[in-house]
């Protein structure tokens, strides 16, 4: 289980939180101009990187506030947590060389955290 | 067994992913469609992904006509698979129960059971007294998860997961399919809207037809060709207990509490848990998910309370918004996807492979998988199987 550092309550078990999927998905500014394919992408397609992922969490069993996190989905390492009104950090902030969608080193899926 | 050939420069068809679905696709391409020059490329070893990690449950009691047709096509192939492969996949039709714990479950399960019967499937509703006869160790009147009835599909059951991969691999190899293990596909190369081949850890391999069957990693490979898929990858956990004498001779699933259990021929209880609530590629998952499952298992089967669990693992499943798979062409000519099986792909292995091979061979879907196109997310003709998928997505 992950430990998540809620920006309002501090470190808590991940089971207190719910994941809200990809962060910074903007609603189309001119919805009437979208064709079916573009709507389909807005409704159904979310990024699914193996590597650095910007996502939303909510502290459901705590303060019930939403916030954003940057997590490496190849290792589950949480690299940064920031509030909703803060700007997303740029990828260059992370020294980690596992930038999307390259994923993990050549060790095979899931082994990275174990072997590290 | 099978050869480990050096990859050739080019193939007529390349299948990316050496699990059951991928090897099965190569098998049916060679057997039914006359392709001889096929490669199956696998990052690790055969069946090391979700094929070797699932709880091996086979059933076809899905709600919608499209799904019932697809999953029952598969179940019919399962029924003769050992004979056709001349290899024992240990398919055992011991029946599958789906438990109802509350009024809503009863309504949902009965509706699904009736839909199944209209589609000619062998589903039926059974009451608590019959459940008690089938599974004497179940505590049907526990307070937390009372058992009020169940749907029962006697033709459902389990099979030996590794044997499925090995059987397909051996017979494909005999027909000249090159099975290339320890070779990671890093990207798909395209030229003028057509596929050109795959970049691998052992160099570039050319092909005009490429089938991607990489479960959790499918969307990552798709992205290298510029294709966006509506998939999210999450860990799905399972665990097995220490081996004990036979105590349960059927498969019991409970959608509401994410606890499904059967007993392997070695005597281990095979227990399936739910998916973790966030995207991840670590094949482990969190303990809170197992805790929830074990809590329900112990409530339903008090005699398991003091058992020890032998091991636990996670597999990375690719989940579609409507909990149905995608077996489809895409905008790029010669690129095919068989993905989105989410939490329940094993049962569909031969059926999915069979229709996917047809799709690749004819560059057109089989009538069974036509509804499972990528296009359904644009047209809105979704096949919502959240109720039948057994694990909440």
Coordinates of C-alpha atoms in Angstrom, one line a residue:
Chain A
X1 CA 0.0 0.0 0.0
X2 CA 1.2 3.5 -0.7
X3 CA 1.6 6.2 1.8
X4 CA 0.2 9.5 0.4
X5 CA 1.1 12.8 1.8
X6 CA -2.2 14.7 1.8
X7 CA -1.4 18.4 1.5
X8 CA -4.0 19.2 4.1
X9 CA -3.7 16.3 6.6
X10 CA -0.2 14.8 6.1
X11 CA 0.8 11.2 5.5
X12 CA -1.9 8.7 5.5
X13 CA -2.5 5.2 4.1
X14 CA -3.6 5.1 0.4
X15 CA -6.8 3.2 1.4
X16 CA -8.1 6.5 2.9
X17 CA -7.9 8.0 -0.6
X18 CA -9.7 7.6 -3.9
X19 CA -8.0 8.0 -7.2
X20 CA -9.6 10.4 -9.7
X21 CA -7.6 9.4 -12.8
X22 CA -5.7 11.7 -15.1
X23 CA -5.3 15.3 -14.0
X24 CA -5.6 18.5 -16.1
X25 CA -8.2 17.2 -18.5
X26 CA -9.7 20.3 -19.9
X27 CA -13.3 20.5 -20.9
X28 CA -13.5 21.4 -24.6
X29 CA -13.8 25.2 -24.9
X30 CA -16.1 25.1 -27.8
X31 CA -18.1 21.9 -27.4
X32 CA -20.5 22.5 -30.3
X33 CA -17.6 22.3 -32.8
X34 CA -16.5 18.9 -31.7
X35 CA -17.2 15.9 -34.0
X36 CA -18.0 12.5 -32.6
X37 CA -14.4 11.3 -32.7
X38 CA -13.2 14.3 -30.8
X39 CA -16.0 13.8 -28.2
X40 CA -15.1 10.2 -27.9
X41 CA -11.5 11.1 -27.1
X42 CA -12.6 13.7 -24.5
X43 CA -15.0 11.2 -22.9
X44 CA -13.2 7.9 -23.1
X45 CA -9.5 8.3 -23.8
X46 CA -7.2 9.1 -20.9
X47 CA -3.4 9.0 -20.9
X48 CA -2.1 5.7 -19.5
X49 CA 1.7 6.0 -19.3
X50 CA 4.1 3.6 -17.9
X51 CA 6.2 6.2 -16.1
X52 CA 5.4 9.7 -15.0
X53 CA 1.6 10.3 -14.6
X54 CA -0.2 13.4 -13.5
X55 CA -3.2 12.3 -11.5
X56 CA -5.9 13.4 -9.1
X57 CA -6.6 12.0 -5.7
X58 CA -9.3 12.8 -3.1
X59 CA -8.9 12.2 0.6
X60 CA -12.3 10.4 0.8
X61 CA -12.0 9.2 4.4
X62 CA -10.3 12.3 5.7
X63 CA -10.6 16.0 4.7
X64 CA -12.4 15.1 1.5
X65 CA -10.3 17.5 -0.5
X66 CA -9.0 17.0 -3.9
X67 CA -5.3 17.4 -4.9
X68 CA -3.0 16.4 -7.7
X69 CA 0.0 14.1 -7.6
X70 CA 2.8 13.1 -10.0
X71 CA 3.5 9.4 -9.7
X72 CA 5.7 7.0 -11.6
X73 CA 3.3 4.2 -12.5
X74 CA 6.2 1.8 -13.2
X75 CA 7.3 2.0 -9.6
X76 CA 4.4 3.6 -7.7
X77 CA 6.8 6.2 -6.4
X78 CA 5.0 9.5 -5.7
X79 CA 7.3 12.3 -7.0
X80 CA 5.3 15.3 -6.1
X81 CA 2.0 16.3 -4.6
X82 CA 0.5 19.7 -5.3
X83 CA -2.8 21.5 -4.7
X84 CA -5.4 22.0 -7.4
X85 CA -4.7 25.7 -7.8
X86 CA -1.0 25.1 -8.4
X87 CA 0.5 24.8 -11.8
X88 CA 1.6 21.2 -12.9
X89 CA 5.3 20.7 -12.4
X90 CA 7.3 20.3 -15.6
X91 CA 8.8 16.9 -16.4
X92 CA 12.3 18.4 -16.2
X93 CA 11.9 18.9 -12.4
X94 CA 12.4 15.1 -12.0
X95 CA 15.9 13.8 -12.2
X96 CA 14.3 10.3 -12.7
X97 CA 15.1 9.2 -16.3
X98 CA 11.9 7.2 -16.6
X99 CA 10.0 9.8 -18.6
X100 CA 6.8 8.7 -20.4
X101 CA 6.2 6.5 -22.2
X102 CA 9.6 4.8 -21.9
X103 CA 8.6 3.1 -18.7
X104 CA 11.0 1.2 -16.6
X105 CA 14.6 -0.1 -17.1
X106 CA 15.2 -3.4 -18.9
X107 CA 14.2 -5.6 -16.0
X108 CA 10.8 -6.7 -16.8
X109 CA 7.5 -5.4 -15.7
X110 CA 7.0 -4.7 -12.0
X111 CA 10.5 -5.7 -10.9
X112 CA 12.0 -2.3 -10.7
X113 CA 10.9 -1.4 -7.2
X114 CA 11.8 -4.9 -5.9
X115 CA 15.3 -4.9 -7.5
X116 CA 16.1 -1.3 -6.8
Chain B
X1 CA 8.3 -28.4 -26.8
X2 CA 9.0 -25.5 -29.2
X3 CA 12.1 -24.0 -31.0
X4 CA 13.7 -20.7 -30.0
X5 CA 14.6 -19.4 -33.4
X6 CA 16.5 -16.3 -34.3
X7 CA 14.0 -13.7 -35.6
X8 CA 13.9 -13.4 -39.4
X9 CA 14.0 -10.1 -41.2
X10 CA 10.4 -10.2 -42.1
X11 CA 7.1 -12.0 -41.4
X12 CA 3.7 -12.1 -43.0
X13 CA 2.1 -11.6 -39.5
X14 CA 3.7 -10.6 -36.2
X15 CA 1.8 -11.1 -33.0
X16 CA 3.1 -9.0 -30.1
X17 CA 2.5 -10.8 -26.8
X18 CA 3.1 -14.5 -26.1
X19 CA 0.2 -15.2 -23.7
X20 CA -2.7 -17.4 -24.4
X21 CA -4.5 -15.0 -26.6
X22 CA -1.4 -14.2 -28.7
X23 CA -0.3 -17.8 -29.1
X24 CA -3.8 -18.9 -29.8
X25 CA -4.1 -16.2 -32.6
X26 CA -0.9 -17.6 -34.2
X27 CA -2.3 -21.1 -33.9
X28 CA -5.6 -20.3 -35.6
X29 CA -3.8 -18.1 -38.3
X30 CA -1.7 -21.1 -39.2
X31 CA -4.4 -23.7 -38.8
X32 CA -7.5 -22.1 -40.3
X33 CA -6.2 -19.3 -42.5
X34 CA -3.1 -20.9 -44.1
X35 CA -0.5 -18.4 -42.9
X36 CA 2.9 -20.0 -42.6
X37 CA 5.3 -17.1 -41.9
X38 CA 4.2 -15.9 -38.5
X39 CA 6.1 -14.7 -35.4
X40 CA 4.9 -14.4 -31.9
X41 CA 7.2 -11.9 -30.0
X42 CA 7.2 -12.0 -26.2
X43 CA 9.0 -9.7 -23.8
X44 CA 9.5 -12.3 -21.1
X45 CA 8.7 -16.0 -21.4
X46 CA 5.5 -17.7 -22.6
X47 CA 2.5 -17.0 -20.4
X48 CA 4.5 -14.9 -17.9
X49 CA 1.9 -12.2 -17.9
X50 CA -1.7 -12.5 -17.1
X51 CA -2.0 -15.9 -18.7
X52 CA 0.0 -17.3 -15.7
X53 CA -1.6 -15.0 -13.2
X54 CA -5.3 -15.3 -13.5
X55 CA -7.7 -17.5 -11.5
X56 CA -8.6 -19.6 -14.5
X57 CA -12.3 -19.3 -14.3
X58 CA -14.3 -20.1 -17.5
X59 CA -17.9 -19.2 -18.1
X60 CA -20.0 -17.4 -20.7
X61 CA -22.9 -15.9 -18.6
X62 CA -22.6 -12.4 -19.9
X63 CA -25.6 -10.1 -20.2
X64 CA -25.6 -8.7 -23.8
X65 CA -26.1 -10.7 -26.9
X66 CA -22.8 -9.7 -28.4
X67 CA -20.9 -10.8 -25.3
X68 CA -22.9 -14.0 -24.9
X69 CA -22.0 -14.9 -28.5
X70 CA -18.3 -14.1 -28.1
X71 CA -17.8 -15.8 -24.7
X72 CA -19.9 -18.9 -25.6
X73 CA -18.0 -19.2 -28.9
X74 CA -15.0 -19.5 -26.6
X75 CA -16.6 -21.9 -24.2
X76 CA -17.5 -24.2 -27.1
X77 CA -13.8 -24.1 -28.2
X78 CA -12.7 -24.9 -24.7
X79 CA -14.9 -28.0 -24.7
X80 CA -12.8 -29.6 -27.4
X81 CA -9.5 -27.8 -26.9
X82 CA -7.6 -30.6 -25.2
X83 CA -8.6 -32.9 -28.1
X84 CA -7.8 -30.4 -30.8
X85 CA -4.4 -29.5 -29.3
X86 CA -3.7 -33.1 -28.4
X87 CA -2.5 -31.6 -25.1
X88 CA -4.4 -31.8 -21.8
X89 CA -5.4 -28.3 -20.8
X90 CA -7.2 -29.8 -17.8
X91 CA -10.5 -28.2 -18.7
X92 CA -12.9 -29.1 -15.9
X93 CA -16.6 -28.1 -16.3
X94 CA -17.3 -28.1 -12.6
X95 CA -19.9 -25.3 -12.8
X96 CA -19.8 -21.6 -11.8
X97 CA -22.0 -19.9 -9.2
X98 CA -22.5 -16.2 -9.0
X99 CA -23.9 -15.3 -5.5
X100 CA -26.6 -12.7 -4.7
X101 CA -26.2 -11.0 -1.3
X102 CA -29.0 -8.5 -1.5
X103 CA -32.2 -7.5 -3.2
X104 CA -30.4 -5.7 -6.0
X105 CA -28.1 -8.6 -6.6
X106 CA -31.1 -10.9 -7.0
X107 CA -32.7 -8.6 -9.6
X108 CA -29.5 -8.0 -11.5
X109 CA -28.5 -11.7 -11.5
X110 CA -32.0 -12.9 -12.4
X111 CA -32.1 -10.4 -15.3
X112 CA -28.7 -11.7 -16.6
X113 CA -29.8 -15.3 -16.1
X114 CA -32.9 -14.7 -18.2
X115 CA -30.9 -12.9 -20.9
X116 CA -28.5 -15.9 -20.9
X117 CA -31.4 -18.4 -21.4
X118 CA -32.7 -16.3 -24.3
X119 CA -29.3 -16.7 -25.8
X120 CA -29.4 -20.5 -25.3
X121 CA -26.9 -20.6 -22.4
X122 CA -27.2 -23.0 -19.6
X123 CA -27.7 -20.4 -16.8
X124 CA -30.3 -21.0 -14.1
X125 CA -31.3 -19.5 -10.8
X126 CA -30.8 -21.7 -7.7
X127 CA -31.9 -21.1 -4.2
X128 CA -30.1 -21.2 -0.9
X129 CA -30.9 -24.9 -0.2
X130 CA -29.4 -26.0 -3.5
X131 CA -26.3 -23.8 -2.9
X132 CA -25.9 -25.5 0.5
X133 CA -25.9 -28.9 -1.3
X134 CA -23.4 -27.8 -3.9
X135 CA -21.1 -26.0 -1.4
X136 CA -21.6 -27.4 2.1
X137 CA -18.8 -25.4 3.6
X138 CA -20.5 -22.1 2.8
X139 CA -22.1 -20.2 5.6
X140 CA -25.1 -18.9 3.7
X141 CA -26.8 -17.1 6.6
X142 CA -23.9 -15.1 7.8
X143 CA -24.9 -11.6 8.8
X144 CA -22.5 -9.5 6.7
X145 CA -22.9 -11.2 3.3
X146 CA -26.0 -13.3 3.5
X147 CA -26.4 -15.7 0.5
X148 CA -29.9 -15.3 -1.0
X149 CA -29.4 -17.3 -4.2
X150 CA -27.2 -17.6 -7.1
X151 CA -27.0 -18.0 -10.9
X152 CA -25.5 -21.3 -11.8
X153 CA -23.8 -22.2 -15.1
X154 CA -22.9 -25.9 -15.1
X155 CA -20.8 -25.7 -18.3
X156 CA -18.5 -23.2 -16.7
X157 CA -15.4 -24.3 -14.9
X158 CA -11.6 -24.0 -14.8
X159 CA -8.6 -25.0 -16.9
X160 CA -4.8 -25.2 -16.4
X161 CA -3.6 -21.7 -17.5
X162 CA 0.0 -22.6 -18.3
X163 CA -1.1 -25.6 -20.3
X164 CA -3.2 -23.4 -22.5
X165 CA -0.1 -21.3 -23.5
X166 CA 2.0 -24.4 -23.9
X167 CA -0.5 -26.3 -25.9
X168 CA -1.0 -23.4 -28.4
X169 CA 2.7 -22.8 -28.5
X170 CA 3.6 -26.5 -29.3
X171 CA 1.0 -26.8 -32.0
X172 CA 1.8 -23.4 -33.5
X173 CA 5.5 -24.3 -33.5
X174 CA 4.8 -27.5 -35.3
X175 CA 3.1 -25.5 -38.0
X176 CA 6.1 -23.3 -38.4
X177 CA 5.3 -20.3 -36.2
X178 CA 8.4 -18.7 -34.8
X179 CA 8.0 -18.1 -31.1
X180 CA 10.6 -15.5 -30.1
X181 CA 10.9 -15.1 -26.3
X182 CA 12.9 -12.5 -24.3
X183 CA 12.5 -10.0 -27.1
X184 CA 10.8 -6.8 -26.2
X185 CA 8.8 -4.9 -28.8
X186 CA 9.7 -1.2 -28.2
X187 CA 7.6 0.4 -30.8
X188 CA 5.5 0.1 -34.0
X189 CA 6.9 1.6 -37.1
X190 CA 4.4 3.0 -39.6
X191 CA 4.7 4.4 -43.1
X192 CA 2.0 6.3 -45.0
X193 CA -0.7 5.1 -42.7
X194 CA 0.4 1.5 -43.0
X195 CA 2.4 -0.6 -40.6
X196 CA 5.9 -1.3 -41.6
X197 CA 7.2 -3.5 -38.7
X198 CA 8.2 -3.5 -35.1
X199 CA 11.3 -2.2 -33.3
X200 CA 12.5 -4.8 -30.9
X201 CA 15.3 -5.3 -28.5
X202 CA 16.8 -7.6 -31.1
X203 CA 16.4 -5.1 -34.0
X204 CA 13.8 -4.1 -36.5
X205 CA 11.4 -6.9 -37.9
X206 CA 9.3 -6.1 -40.9
X207 CA 5.7 -7.1 -41.3
X208 CA 2.6 -5.7 -43.0
X209 CA 0.2 -7.2 -40.5
X210 CA 0.7 -6.7 -36.8
X211 CA -1.6 -7.9 -34.0
X212 CA -1.1 -6.4 -30.6
X213 CA -2.2 -8.7 -27.7
X214 CA -0.1 -7.2 -24.9
X215 CA -2.8 -6.7 -22.2
X216 CA -1.7 -4.0 -19.7
X217 CA 1.0 -2.7 -22.1
X218 CA -1.2 -2.5 -25.2
X219 CA -1.9 1.2 -24.9
X220 CA 1.8 2.0 -24.6
X221 CA 2.6 0.1 -27.8
X222 CA -0.4 1.7 -29.5
X223 CA 0.9 5.2 -28.5
X224 CA 4.2 4.5 -30.5
X225 CA 2.0 4.2 -33.6
X226 CA 0.0 7.3 -32.7
X227 CA -3.2 5.3 -31.8
X228 CA -5.1 6.3 -28.7
X229 CA -6.9 3.5 -27.0
X230 CA -9.5 4.0 -24.2
X231 CA -7.6 1.8 -21.8
X232 CA -6.4 2.2 -18.3
X233 CA -3.9 -0.3 -16.8
X234 CA -4.4 -1.5 -13.2
X235 CA -3.1 -4.3 -11.0
X236 CA -5.5 -7.1 -10.4
X237 CA -4.6 -9.4 -7.6
X238 CA -5.0 -13.1 -6.8
X239 CA -3.7 -15.4 -4.2
X240 CA -3.4 -19.1 -3.4
X241 CA -3.5 -20.9 -0.1
X242 CA -1.6 -23.9 1.2
X243 CA -2.9 -27.1 -0.4
X244 CA -5.6 -28.9 1.5
X245 CA -7.9 -31.9 0.9
X246 CA -10.8 -31.3 -1.6
X247 CA -13.4 -29.1 0.0
X248 CA -15.0 -27.2 -2.8
X249 CA -15.8 -28.8 -6.2
X250 CA -17.2 -25.9 -8.0
X251 CA -16.3 -22.2 -8.7
X252 CA -18.0 -19.7 -6.5
X253 CA -18.0 -16.0 -7.4
X254 CA -19.4 -13.1 -5.7
X255 CA -19.6 -9.9 -7.6
X256 CA -20.6 -7.7 -4.8
X257 CA -17.8 -8.6 -2.4
X258 CA -15.0 -9.4 -4.9
X259 CA -14.4 -12.8 -3.6
X260 CA -14.1 -15.7 -5.9
X261 CA -12.8 -19.1 -5.0
X262 CA -12.1 -22.5 -6.5
X263 CA -9.8 -25.3 -5.6
X264 CA -7.0 -26.4 -7.9
X265 CA -6.1 -30.0 -8.6
X266 CA -3.1 -29.6 -6.3
X267 CA -5.5 -28.6 -3.5
X268 CA -4.7 -24.9 -3.2
X269 CA -7.6 -22.5 -2.9
X270 CA -7.4 -20.1 -5.8
X271 CA -8.8 -16.8 -4.7
X272 CA -9.3 -13.7 -6.8
X273 CA -9.4 -10.2 -5.5
X274 CA -10.4 -6.9 -7.0
X275 CA -8.5 -4.3 -8.9
X276 CA -6.5 -1.6 -7.2
X277 CA -8.1 1.8 -7.5
X278 CA -5.3 3.5 -9.4
X279 CA -3.3 3.1 -12.6
X280 CA -0.1 1.1 -12.0
X281 CA 2.3 -1.2 -13.8
X282 CA 3.8 -2.8 -10.7
X283 CA 2.7 -6.4 -10.7
X284 CA 1.9 -6.4 -7.0
X285 CA -1.0 -4.3 -5.8
X286 CA -1.9 -3.1 -2.3
X287 CA -2.7 -5.2 0.8
X288 CA -6.0 -3.3 1.4
X289 CA -7.5 -5.0 -1.6
X290 CA -6.6 -8.5 -0.4
X291 CA -7.8 -7.6 3.0
X292 CA -11.2 -6.8 1.7
X293 CA -11.4 -10.1 -0.3
X294 CA -10.1 -12.2 2.6
X295 CA -12.6 -10.6 4.9
X296 CA -15.5 -11.7 2.7
X297 CA -14.0 -15.2 2.1
X298 CA -13.7 -15.8 5.8
X299 CA -17.2 -14.6 6.3
X300 CA -18.6 -16.9 3.6
X301 CA -16.4 -19.9 4.5
X302 CA -15.6 -19.9 8.2
X303 CA -13.4 -23.0 7.9
X304 CA -10.9 -21.0 5.8
X305 CA -10.3 -18.7 8.8
X306 CA -7.1 -20.3 10.0
X307 CA -5.6 -21.2 6.6
X308 CA -2.3 -19.9 5.5
X309 CA -1.9 -18.2 2.2
X310 CA 1.0 -19.4 0.1
X311 CA 1.6 -16.5 -2.3
X312 CA 0.0 -13.4 -3.7
X313 CA 0.6 -11.5 -6.9
X314 CA -0.8 -9.0 -9.3
X315 CA -1.2 -8.8 -13.0
X316 CA -1.6 -5.6 -15.1
X317 CA -5.0 -5.6 -16.8
X318 CA -6.1 -3.2 -19.4
X319 CA -9.6 -1.9 -18.6
X320 CA -12.0 -0.5 -21.1
X321 CA -14.7 2.0 -20.1
X322 CA -17.5 -0.5 -20.8
X323 CA -15.8 -3.6 -19.4
X324 CA -15.8 -5.3 -22.8
X325 CA -12.8 -6.1 -24.9
X326 CA -11.6 -4.4 -28.2
X327 CA -10.9 -6.9 -31.0
X328 CA -10.5 -4.5 -33.9
X329 CA -8.7 -2.9 -36.8
X330 CA -7.7 0.7 -36.4
X331 CA -7.0 3.7 -38.7
X332 CA -3.6 2.3 -39.5
X333 CA -3.7 -0.3 -42.2
X334 CA -2.4 -3.7 -41.0
X335 CA -2.5 -2.9 -37.3
X336 CA -4.9 -4.9 -35.2
X337 CA -5.7 -4.8 -31.5
X338 CA -7.0 -7.5 -29.2
X339 CA -7.1 -5.8 -25.8
X340 CA -9.3 -4.4 -23.1
X341 CA -10.1 -7.8 -21.6
X342 CA -9.7 -6.1 -18.2
X343 CA -10.3 -8.5 -15.3
X344 CA -11.7 -11.4 -17.3
X345 CA -9.8 -12.4 -20.4
X346 CA -8.7 -16.0 -19.6
X347 CA -12.2 -17.5 -20.2
X348 CA -12.2 -16.0 -23.7
X349 CA -8.7 -17.2 -24.7
X350 CA -9.6 -19.7 -27.6
X351 CA -12.6 -17.7 -28.8
X352 CA -10.8 -14.3 -28.8
X353 CA -7.8 -15.9 -30.5
X354 CA -10.1 -17.5 -33.1
X355 CA -11.9 -14.4 -34.1
X356 CA -8.8 -12.2 -33.9
X357 CA -7.0 -14.6 -36.3
X358 CA -10.0 -14.2 -38.7
X359 CA -9.9 -10.4 -38.3
X360 CA -6.1 -10.3 -39.2
X361 CA -6.4 -12.8 -42.0
X362 CA -9.3 -11.2 -43.7
X363 CA -8.6 -7.6 -42.7
X364 CA -12.2 -7.6 -41.6
X365 CA -13.9 -8.6 -38.3
X366 CA -15.6 -11.9 -37.9
X367 CA -19.4 -11.5 -37.2
X368 CA -18.8 -12.5 -33.6
X369 CA -16.3 -9.7 -32.9
X370 CA -17.7 -7.0 -35.2
X371 CA -19.5 -5.3 -32.3
X372 CA -16.2 -5.2 -30.3
X373 CA -14.6 -2.6 -32.6
X374 CA -12.7 0.4 -31.5
X375 CA -15.3 2.4 -33.4
X376 CA -18.0 1.8 -30.7
X377 CA -16.5 4.5 -28.6
X378 CA -17.3 7.0 -31.4
X379 CA -20.7 5.6 -32.3
X380 CA -21.7 5.1 -28.7
X381 CA -22.7 1.5 -29.2
X382 CA -21.0 0.4 -26.0
X383 CA -21.4 -3.1 -24.6
X384 CA -21.7 -2.4 -20.9
X385 CA -20.7 -5.6 -19.0
X386 CA -19.9 -4.1 -15.6
X387 CA -22.5 -6.4 -14.1
X388 CA -21.2 -9.6 -15.6
X389 CA -17.5 -8.7 -15.4
X390 CA -17.5 -9.9 -11.7
X391 CA -14.8 -7.4 -10.6
X392 CA -15.8 -3.8 -10.4
X393 CA -13.9 -1.7 -12.9

